[in-house]
Amino acid sequence: MTAPPQQYYDDGLVQLDRFALTLRRYHFPSGTAKVIPLQSIKGYKAEPLGLWMQRFRLWGSSDLRRWLPLDIYRPIKSTLVTLDVPGTQPSPAFTPVRPREFVKVLDELLGGA
């Protein structure tokens, strides 16, 4: 039996290990997770969560370019991360609890992306 992969980041909704990024409560209406292999992620964009831009979107999409998993604390978070995953529309997007830590770890795992 092999040990599970080391968790490099986990805030309860976003989990990152050396193989995949997991977005919990992603799919509507089931609330099941979306697991994205790291090798599928070609890049990402981290940007401030504006006063209205996606801040009050607790689940889903308001612009059809991004899909956000269920997160009732999104209105008090600061950073939106949108992934570039070819063949996936809308693009997965989320608001990590500790965005600086998350981006640093993601950069390391993606090889300095």
Short mmCIF file of C-alpha atoms in Angstrom, two decimals:
data_model
loop_
_atom_site.label_atom_id
_atom_site.label_comp_id
_atom_site.label_asym_id
_atom_site.label_seq_id
_atom_site.Cartn_x
_atom_site.Cartn_y
_atom_site.Cartn_z
CA MET A 1 0.00 0.00 0.00
CA THR A 2 1.41 3.40 -0.94
CA ALA A 3 1.10 6.52 1.15
CA PRO A 4 -1.08 9.35 -0.17
CA PRO A 5 0.82 12.24 -1.80
CA GLN A 6 2.15 14.95 0.49
CA GLN A 7 -0.24 17.89 0.68
CA TYR A 8 1.60 21.08 -0.22
CA TYR A 9 -1.45 23.31 0.30
CA ASP A 10 -4.89 22.60 1.73
CA ASP A 11 -7.34 25.22 3.01
CA GLY A 12 -10.42 23.02 3.11
CA LEU A 13 -11.68 24.01 -0.34
CA VAL A 14 -8.48 23.97 -2.40
CA GLN A 15 -5.99 21.13 -2.12
CA LEU A 16 -2.67 20.93 -3.94
CA ASP A 17 -0.21 18.04 -4.00
CA ARG A 18 2.56 17.11 -6.39
CA PHE A 19 0.13 15.35 -8.75
CA ALA A 20 -3.09 17.36 -8.80
CA LEU A 21 -5.09 20.37 -7.73
CA THR A 22 -8.46 19.51 -6.18
CA LEU A 23 -11.30 22.02 -6.01
CA ARG A 24 -13.83 20.80 -3.48
CA ARG A 25 -17.56 21.62 -3.93
CA TYR A 26 -16.96 22.36 -7.61
CA HIS A 27 -19.78 20.67 -9.55
CA PHE A 28 -23.32 22.03 -9.37
CA PRO A 29 -25.65 20.80 -7.91
CA SER A 30 -23.88 17.69 -6.56
CA GLY A 31 -21.04 19.56 -4.87
CA THR A 32 -18.50 16.96 -5.92
CA ALA A 33 -14.84 17.86 -6.33
CA LYS A 34 -12.95 18.56 -9.54
CA VAL A 35 -9.48 17.03 -9.69
CA ILE A 36 -7.12 18.65 -12.20
CA PRO A 37 -3.82 16.86 -12.89
CA LEU A 38 -0.92 19.31 -12.57
CA GLN A 39 0.37 18.27 -16.00
CA SER A 40 -2.91 19.63 -17.48
CA ILE A 41 -2.38 23.12 -16.06
CA LYS A 42 -0.60 25.29 -18.63
CA GLY A 43 -0.66 28.43 -16.49
CA TYR A 44 -2.78 30.60 -14.26
CA LYS A 45 -3.74 34.18 -13.55
CA ALA A 46 -3.93 35.53 -10.00
CA GLU A 47 -5.69 38.87 -9.69
CA PRO A 48 -7.27 40.97 -6.95
CA LEU A 49 -10.88 40.14 -6.34
CA GLY A 50 -12.52 43.43 -7.27
CA LEU A 51 -15.33 45.08 -5.42
CA TRP A 52 -17.93 43.36 -7.61
CA MET A 53 -16.03 41.07 -9.99
CA GLN A 54 -16.95 37.53 -8.88
CA ARG A 55 -16.88 38.60 -5.20
CA PHE A 56 -20.53 37.82 -4.53
CA ARG A 57 -20.71 34.84 -6.88
CA LEU A 58 -20.79 32.04 -4.30
CA TRP A 59 -21.01 29.23 -6.86
CA GLY A 60 -20.97 29.08 -10.63
CA SER A 61 -20.33 31.78 -13.21
CA SER A 62 -21.57 35.23 -13.99
CA ASP A 63 -19.47 35.75 -17.15
CA LEU A 64 -19.29 32.19 -18.64
CA ARG A 65 -15.48 32.48 -18.85
CA ARG A 66 -14.85 31.09 -15.35
CA TRP A 67 -16.53 28.56 -13.07
CA LEU A 68 -16.16 28.99 -9.33
CA PRO A 69 -16.75 26.23 -6.77
CA LEU A 70 -19.07 26.82 -3.81
CA ASP A 71 -17.36 29.17 -1.33
CA ILE A 72 -19.53 31.06 1.14
CA TYR A 73 -16.49 33.04 2.33
CA ARG A 74 -15.59 34.42 -1.12
CA PRO A 75 -16.95 37.93 -0.31
CA ILE A 76 -14.23 38.40 2.33
CA LYS A 77 -11.35 36.96 0.30
CA SER A 78 -8.81 38.97 -1.69
CA THR A 79 -7.50 37.00 -4.68
CA LEU A 80 -9.07 35.17 -7.61
CA VAL A 81 -6.98 32.48 -9.31
CA THR A 82 -8.06 31.37 -12.80
CA LEU A 83 -6.42 28.28 -14.30
CA ASP A 84 -5.47 27.78 -17.95
CA VAL A 85 -6.48 24.17 -18.62
CA PRO A 86 -6.74 23.58 -22.39
CA GLY A 87 -10.00 21.90 -23.39
CA THR A 88 -11.82 23.05 -20.25
CA GLN A 89 -14.54 25.68 -20.61
CA PRO A 90 -15.37 27.60 -18.58
CA SER A 91 -11.96 27.93 -16.91
CA PRO A 92 -11.73 26.72 -13.31
CA ALA A 93 -11.35 29.67 -10.92
CA PHE A 94 -11.23 29.87 -7.13
CA THR A 95 -10.29 32.03 -4.15
CA PRO A 96 -7.66 30.41 -1.92
CA VAL A 97 -7.63 31.34 1.76
CA ARG A 98 -3.85 31.99 1.71
CA PRO A 99 -3.25 33.20 -1.86
CA ARG A 100 0.44 34.11 -1.53
CA GLU A 101 1.28 30.70 -0.11
CA PHE A 102 -0.85 28.96 -2.75
CA VAL A 103 0.72 30.83 -5.69
CA LYS A 104 4.23 30.20 -4.36
CA VAL A 105 3.60 26.46 -4.06
CA LEU A 106 1.85 26.28 -7.44
CA ASP A 107 4.79 28.06 -9.10
CA GLU A 108 7.20 25.56 -7.56
CA LEU A 109 5.11 22.55 -8.63
CA LEU A 110 4.60 23.86 -12.17
CA GLY A 111 8.32 24.48 -12.52
CA GLY A 112 8.29 28.26 -12.26
CA ALA A 113 5.25 28.89 -14.44
#
